[in-house]
Coordinates of C-alpha atoms and ligand atoms in Angstrom, one line a residue:
M1 CA -98.8 123.7 131.1
E2 CA -96.7 123.2 133.9
L3 CA -98.8 121.4 136.9
H4 CA -98.5 122.7 140.8
K5 CA -96.6 120.1 142.2
T6 CA -98.3 118.6 145.2
T7 CA -96.4 116.9 147.4
I8 CA -98.1 114.2 149.8
L9 CA -96.0 112.4 152.7
L10 CA -97.2 109.2 152.9
I11 CA -96.9 107.3 156.6
E12 CA -97.4 103.3 155.7
D13 CA -95.7 100.5 157.5
D14 CA -96.5 98.0 154.7
E15 CA -94.7 98.1 151.3
E16 CA -97.7 97.0 149.1
D17 CA -99.4 99.4 150.2
Y18 CA -97.2 102.0 149.2
F19 CA -96.1 100.6 146.0
L20 CA -100.1 100.8 144.9
L21 CA -99.9 104.2 146.4
R22 CA -97.9 105.5 144.2
K23 CA -99.3 103.3 140.9
V24 CA -102.5 105.1 141.4
L25 CA -101.3 108.6 142.8
T26 CA -98.5 108.7 139.8
K27 CA -100.4 107.8 136.8
M28 CA -103.1 110.1 137.1
R29 CA -103.6 112.9 134.4
N30 CA -103.5 116.4 134.7
A31 CA -101.9 115.9 138.1
N32 CA -98.1 116.1 139.5
Y33 CA -97.9 114.6 142.7
E34 CA -94.8 113.7 144.3
L35 CA -94.8 111.0 146.9
R36 CA -92.0 110.4 149.9
W37 CA -92.5 107.6 152.2
E38 CA -92.1 106.8 155.6
S39 CA -92.2 103.4 156.9
D40 CA -91.7 103.7 160.8
P41 CA -93.9 105.8 162.7
E42 CA -91.0 108.2 164.7
A43 CA -89.5 108.9 161.5
G44 CA -92.3 109.8 160.2
L45 CA -93.6 112.2 163.0
S46 CA -90.3 113.6 162.1
S47 CA -91.3 114.2 159.0
M48 CA -94.5 115.4 159.1
L49 CA -92.9 118.4 161.9
A50 CA -89.8 119.3 159.1
G51 CA -93.2 120.1 157.4
Q52 CA -91.7 119.2 153.7
H53 CA -94.9 118.7 151.9
D54 CA -98.3 119.6 151.1
L55 CA -100.6 116.8 152.8
C56 CA -100.0 113.7 154.8
L57 CA -101.6 110.7 154.0
L58 CA -101.5 108.0 157.3
D59 CA -102.4 104.3 157.7
Y60 CA -104.2 103.3 160.5
R61 CA -102.5 100.2 161.3
L62 CA -99.3 101.3 161.9
G63 CA -97.4 97.9 163.7
A64 CA -97.8 98.8 167.6
K65 CA -99.0 102.3 166.8
N66 CA -101.8 103.3 165.8
G67 CA -102.1 105.7 163.3
I68 CA -105.1 108.3 165.2
E69 CA -102.3 108.2 168.4
L70 CA -99.6 110.0 165.9
I71 CA -102.5 112.5 164.3
K72 CA -103.2 113.6 168.3
Q73 CA -99.5 114.0 168.4
A74 CA -99.1 115.2 165.7
R75 CA -101.6 118.2 166.5
S76 CA -100.6 118.5 169.6
L77 CA -97.1 119.4 168.6
G78 CA -98.7 122.3 166.1
Y79 CA -98.7 120.0 162.9
S80 CA -101.2 122.2 160.6
L81 CA -101.2 120.6 157.7
P82 CA -104.0 118.6 156.1
I83 CA -103.5 114.4 157.1
I84 CA -106.2 112.0 155.3
L85 CA -106.0 108.8 157.4
L86 CA -105.8 105.6 155.0
T87 CA -108.5 103.2 156.8
G88 CA -108.3 99.1 155.9
A89 CA -111.5 96.9 155.1
N90 CA -114.3 96.9 158.4
E91 CA -112.5 99.2 159.6
S92 CA -115.6 101.9 159.2
E93 CA -116.1 102.9 162.6
I94 CA -113.1 105.0 163.2
D95 CA -113.7 107.6 160.7
I96 CA -115.6 109.9 163.7
L97 CA -112.5 109.2 165.8
A98 CA -110.1 110.1 163.2
L99 CA -111.7 113.8 162.3
Q100 CA -112.1 113.9 166.3
A101 CA -107.7 113.7 167.0
G102 CA -107.6 115.9 164.1
A103 CA -107.7 114.5 160.8
D104 CA -109.3 116.4 157.6
D105 CA -111.0 113.1 156.0
Y106 CA -110.4 109.7 155.5
I107 CA -110.1 107.0 152.7
S108 CA -110.3 103.2 152.5
K109 CA -107.6 101.2 150.8
E110 CA -110.2 99.3 149.3
N111 CA -111.6 102.3 147.7
L112 CA -108.9 103.8 146.1
Q113 CA -109.9 105.1 143.2
E114 CA -108.1 107.7 141.1
D115 CA -111.1 110.7 141.2
L116 CA -111.9 110.1 144.6
L117 CA -108.5 110.3 146.1
R118 CA -107.6 113.2 144.2
R119 CA -110.6 115.0 145.4
I120 CA -109.8 114.3 148.9
I121 CA -106.5 115.1 148.1
R122 CA -108.0 118.6 146.8
Y123 CA -110.4 119.5 149.2
A124 CA -108.1 118.9 152.3
I125 CA -105.7 121.2 151.2
E126 CA -108.0 123.9 149.9
R127 CA -110.2 123.8 153.2
K128 CA -107.3 123.8 155.4
K129 CA -106.3 126.6 153.1
A130 CA -109.0 128.7 153.9
E131 CA -109.1 127.7 157.6
R132 CA -105.8 129.0 158.3
E133 CA -106.9 132.4 155.9
R134 CA -109.9 132.8 158.1
E135 CA -108.1 132.2 161.6
K136 CA -105.5 134.8 160.4
L137 CA -108.5 137.2 160.0
I138 CA -109.9 136.1 163.1
S139 CA -106.9 136.7 165.1
E140 CA -106.1 140.2 163.0
Q141 CA -109.8 141.4 164.2
L142 CA -109.3 140.5 167.9
A143 CA -105.7 142.4 167.9
I144 CA -107.5 145.9 165.7
Q145 CA -110.4 145.4 169.0
E146 CA -108.0 145.3 171.4
L147 CA -106.1 147.9 170.3
E148 CA -109.2 150.1 170.2
K149 CA -109.9 149.1 173.3
K150 CA -106.6 150.4 174.6
R151 CA -107.1 153.5 172.3
N152 CA -110.3 154.2 174.2
E153 CA -108.7 153.7 177.6
F154 CA -105.8 156.1 177.2
I155 CA -108.4 158.9 175.3
S156 CA -110.5 158.3 178.4
M157 CA -107.3 158.9 180.8
V158 CA -106.9 162.0 179.0
V159 CA -110.1 163.4 179.1
H160 CA -110.2 162.8 183.3
E161 CA -106.6 164.4 183.8
L162 CA -107.5 167.4 181.3
R163 CA -110.9 167.7 182.9
T164 CA -109.8 168.3 186.5
P165 CA -107.2 171.3 186.5
L166 CA -109.9 173.0 184.0
T167 CA -112.1 172.6 186.6
S168 CA -110.4 174.5 189.1
L169 CA -109.1 176.7 187.0
K170 CA -112.8 177.7 185.6
A171 CA -113.9 178.0 189.6
H172 CA -110.7 180.2 189.9
A173 CA -111.6 182.4 187.3
Q174 CA -115.5 182.6 188.3
L175 CA -114.1 183.8 191.1
L176 CA -112.0 186.8 190.2
R177 CA -114.6 188.1 188.0
K178 CA -117.1 188.0 190.6
R179 CA -114.5 190.1 192.8
F180 CA -113.8 192.7 189.6
L181 CA -117.4 192.7 189.1
A182 CA -117.9 194.1 192.4
S183 CA -115.1 196.5 192.4
G184 CA -116.5 198.0 188.8
D185 CA -113.0 197.2 187.0
E186 CA -114.2 197.1 183.5
Q187 CA -111.1 196.0 181.8
V188 CA -110.4 193.4 184.5
V189 CA -114.4 192.0 184.0
R190 CA -114.0 191.8 180.1
T191 CA -110.5 189.7 180.4
T192 CA -112.3 187.4 182.9
S193 CA -115.2 186.6 180.9
R194 CA -113.2 186.2 177.9
M195 CA -111.0 183.5 180.3
N196 CA -114.4 182.0 180.9
A197 CA -115.4 181.9 177.4
Q198 CA -111.9 180.1 176.9
I199 CA -112.0 177.6 179.4
N200 CA -115.7 176.8 178.5
K201 CA -115.0 176.1 174.7
L202 CA -111.8 173.4 175.8
T203 CA -114.3 172.0 178.1
D204 CA -116.8 171.3 175.4
L205 CA -113.9 170.0 173.5
I206 CA -112.7 167.9 176.2
S207 CA -116.8 166.8 176.3
D208 CA -117.3 165.9 172.5
F209 CA -113.8 163.7 173.1
Q210 CA -115.4 161.7 176.2
D211 CA -118.9 161.3 174.5
V212 CA -117.1 159.9 171.5
T213 CA -115.4 157.6 173.7
R214 CA -118.3 156.5 175.4
I215 CA -120.2 156.1 171.6
E216 CA -117.3 153.7 170.8
G217 CA -117.3 151.9 173.6
G218 CA -121.3 151.5 173.9
K219 CA -121.2 153.6 177.4
L220 CA -123.2 156.7 176.0
Q221 CA -126.3 156.6 178.3
F222 CA -129.6 158.4 178.1
R223 CA -131.7 160.0 181.1
E224 CA -135.0 159.9 180.3
D225 CA -138.2 161.6 181.2
Y226 CA -141.2 163.3 180.0
F227 CA -140.1 167.5 179.1
A228 CA -142.2 170.5 177.7
F229 CA -140.3 170.5 174.2
D230 CA -141.0 174.5 173.4
E231 CA -139.3 175.3 176.7
L232 CA -136.7 173.5 175.8
I233 CA -135.9 175.7 172.6
A234 CA -136.5 178.9 174.1
E235 CA -134.3 177.9 177.1
L236 CA -131.1 177.4 174.7
I237 CA -131.9 180.1 172.2
E238 CA -131.9 182.2 175.0
E239 CA -128.5 181.0 176.6
I240 CA -127.0 180.7 172.8
Q241 CA -128.1 184.6 171.2
P242 CA -125.4 186.2 173.6
I243 CA -122.3 184.5 171.8
T244 CA -122.9 185.9 168.7
E245 CA -123.7 189.9 167.8
K246 CA -124.3 189.6 164.3
Q247 CA -126.8 186.6 163.8
L248 CA -130.3 187.1 165.4
L249 CA -131.4 183.3 166.6
L250 CA -135.4 183.5 165.0
R251 CA -138.2 181.5 166.4
D252 CA -140.8 180.8 164.1
G253 CA -143.9 177.6 165.6
E254 CA -144.4 175.7 168.4
T255 CA -144.7 172.5 168.9
N256 CA -147.6 172.5 173.0
Q257 CA -146.0 169.3 173.1
T258 CA -144.5 167.4 176.3
V259 CA -141.9 164.5 174.8
W260 CA -139.9 162.0 176.1
G261 CA -136.5 161.3 175.9
D262 CA -133.3 162.6 177.7
R263 CA -133.5 166.1 177.8
G264 CA -129.9 167.2 178.4
R265 CA -128.7 165.3 175.1
I266 CA -130.8 166.7 173.2
G267 CA -130.0 169.9 173.8
Q268 CA -126.8 169.2 173.5
V269 CA -128.0 168.2 169.8
I270 CA -129.6 171.8 169.1
T271 CA -126.8 173.3 171.1
N272 CA -124.9 171.9 168.7
L273 CA -126.6 172.5 165.3
L274 CA -127.1 176.3 166.5
M275 CA -123.1 176.9 167.3
N276 CA -122.5 175.1 164.2
A277 CA -124.3 177.7 162.1
I278 CA -123.3 180.0 164.1
K279 CA -119.6 179.3 163.3
Y280 CA -120.2 178.4 159.3
A281 CA -122.0 181.2 158.3
P282 CA -120.4 184.1 160.1
A283 CA -122.4 186.5 157.3
S284 CA -125.7 186.0 157.9
D285 CA -127.9 187.6 160.3
R286 CA -130.4 185.1 160.5
I287 CA -130.5 182.1 162.1
I288 CA -134.2 180.4 161.8
V289 CA -135.1 177.3 164.1
K290 CA -138.1 176.5 163.2
T291 CA -140.2 173.6 165.2
T292 CA -142.9 171.4 164.1
A293 CA -145.1 168.8 165.6
T294 CA -147.8 166.1 164.0
S295 CA -149.8 163.5 166.3
D296 CA -146.4 161.6 167.3
T297 CA -143.2 163.7 166.2
V298 CA -141.7 166.5 166.6
T299 CA -139.1 168.7 163.6
V300 CA -136.9 171.2 164.5
R301 CA -135.0 173.0 161.6
I302 CA -132.3 175.1 162.2
Q303 CA -131.7 177.4 159.1
D304 CA -128.8 179.9 158.3
F305 CA -127.4 181.6 155.3
G306 CA -124.4 180.4 155.3
P307 CA -122.1 178.8 152.2
G308 CA -124.2 175.9 152.5
I309 CA -122.8 172.3 151.8
P310 CA -122.3 170.5 148.9
K311 CA -124.1 167.7 148.0
D312 CA -121.7 165.0 147.5
M313 CA -120.8 166.0 151.4
R314 CA -124.3 166.0 152.8
E315 CA -123.6 162.4 154.4
K316 CA -120.3 162.5 155.5
I317 CA -120.2 165.2 157.7
F318 CA -122.5 163.3 159.7
D319 CA -119.0 161.2 159.9
P320 CA -116.0 161.2 163.1
F321 CA -113.7 163.9 162.4
Y322 CA -115.2 164.7 158.9
R323 CA -114.7 168.5 158.2
L324 CA -114.8 170.5 154.9
T325 CA -112.3 171.2 153.6
D326 CA -113.1 174.3 151.9
A327 CA -110.4 177.2 152.8
R328 CA -113.4 179.5 154.3
Q329 CA -114.2 176.9 156.8
H330 CA -110.3 175.7 157.0
A331 CA -110.0 178.8 159.1
I332 CA -112.7 177.8 161.8
S333 CA -111.9 175.4 164.2
G334 CA -113.2 172.5 165.3
L335 CA -112.3 168.6 165.9
G336 CA -115.6 167.1 163.5
L337 CA -117.3 165.4 166.1
G338 CA -119.8 167.6 166.5
L339 CA -122.7 166.4 164.2
Y340 CA -121.6 162.6 164.7
I341 CA -122.4 162.6 168.4
A342 CA -125.7 164.7 166.8
S343 CA -126.7 161.8 164.8
E344 CA -125.4 159.4 167.2
I345 CA -127.7 160.6 170.1
I346 CA -130.8 161.3 167.8
H347 CA -130.8 157.8 166.7
R348 CA -130.5 156.4 170.2
Q349 CA -133.6 158.5 170.4
E350 CA -135.2 157.0 167.9
G351 CA -135.3 160.0 165.4
Q352 CA -133.9 161.0 162.4
I353 CA -132.0 163.6 161.2
W354 CA -130.1 165.2 158.2
V355 CA -129.3 168.1 156.2
E356 CA -131.3 170.6 153.7
S357 CA -128.9 173.1 151.6
E358 CA -128.4 175.1 148.3
E359 CA -124.7 175.8 147.6
G360 CA -124.3 179.2 148.6
A361 CA -127.8 179.9 149.9
G362 CA -127.3 178.1 153.1
S363 CA -128.0 175.3 154.8
T364 CA -130.9 173.9 156.9
F365 CA -130.1 170.9 159.8
C366 CA -133.1 169.0 160.6
F367 CA -134.1 166.7 163.0
T368 CA -137.3 164.6 163.9
L369 CA -138.2 162.8 167.0
P370 CA -140.7 160.5 168.5
I371 CA -143.1 162.4 171.0
D372 CA -143.8 159.7 173.5
R373 CA -141.5 156.3 172.5
E374 CA -142.6 154.8 175.9
H375 CA -146.2 154.7 175.0
V376 CA -145.2 153.3 171.5
D377 CA -143.4 150.5 173.2
E378 CA -146.3 150.0 175.5
Q379 CA -148.2 149.6 172.6
K380 CA -145.8 147.2 171.0
E381 CA -145.9 144.4 174.2
A382 CA -150.1 145.1 174.0
V383 CA -149.6 143.4 170.9
M384 CA -147.8 140.9 171.7
Ligands
ADP1 N1 -124.1 175.0 159.2 C1 -123.5 175.2 158.6 N2 -122.8 175.5 157.3 C2 -121.9 175.3 156.7 N3 -121.2 173.6 156.7 C3 -121.3 173.6 158.2 C4 -122.2 173.3 158.8 N4 -122.9 173.2 160.1 C5 -121.0 172.0 160.0 N5 -120.7 172.6 158.5 C6 -119.6 171.4 158.4 O1 -119.7 170.3 158.7 C7 -118.1 169.8 159.2 C8 -118.3 168.6 160.4 O2 -119.2 169.7 161.5 P1 -119.0 169.5 163.1 O3 -119.4 167.6 163.4 O4 -120.2 170.0 163.9 O5 -117.5 169.5 163.2 P2 -116.9 170.7 163.5 O6 -117.7 172.3 163.8 O7 -116.1 170.8 165.0 O8 -116.0 170.8 162.3 C9 -117.9 171.1 159.5 O9 -116.5 171.3 159.8 C10 -118.1 172.0 158.6 O10 -117.1 171.8 157.3
MG2 MG1 -119.6 171.7 165.1

């Protein structure tokens, strides 16, 4: 078997010590060392920087120069291979200094046993290798983070630039609609209504994008207060019903609860689930919104009678940009962000969100929320 050759650069001004080391290294069984010798520290430093070796063995006493100085000099010049300092007798104090200067290990010349020397050499080389790999990984991660930050900043800017003209467009369209509403020209009223609907769609898409960049930048904010849960449900059903003629939004149950949380964000989740039910279950004639409560949670279940969701996709659809590739659904537009944002909101509000489904028989999107997190927290604090 051919052994991997390890090339060692030895910087040692004492010829006798060189011969001693060469003897120890070359007689080792199951090892293949090539020794290169430099007796002069300056020449030694040049050889170090030339880098044609795997490891450097360096004498502490190098005539006028001391080994620690040489280590510092080499490290400051970017030398990154392992260095082992050779110390004489009665020089046990310098070990820490050597490590601080950038040595990887040290060995006393008094103690040049085969096994020890071999282990020290191997460990120093392997440790350095692992260290370099770690550093590489860290710098790669930093680069990725930097890139993600740049991407987020870019999206924020795009979102802002898109939003400004859209807001103004929306105002103009509304103005037009009002004018023609008074004039009684139904054709124009219908057209402006459609314009409004399309503008709203764009606005929602942009909002989703903005929310995702906020989530990823850790900047999604919540404005929390107590609100009447049933009222929110009723309001949203009333608001969304006109969007669809075919599907009837049916309310089932009441919670009679006042919930602590961000009403707007929780409403955003319900809107999203209802819009999905309308979008993805176009053939069904009803969508059931069922609400229940226990003493400390409310639960919402939004059931449609559409195509349903295959079992292995029921978790994935909550991932960002994830959409089912089914041909029927492919024609329906969307970015795959709605459920991701919904799950982030529900989790941040300390609730749970999931989907129950039977393929071909529809989906039921459910979430639960704690009714009164603030009091729960106060109780926790009281116990502590
Ligand atoms: N009610 C539903 N019935 C069937 N499939 C659904 C339903 N709701 C969501 N999906 C699937 O989950 C995917 C992700 O939904 P969502 O995150 O809201 O993004 P988008 O609606 O923009 O595609 C959808 O593309 C669709 O494939
Ligand atoms: Mg959606």
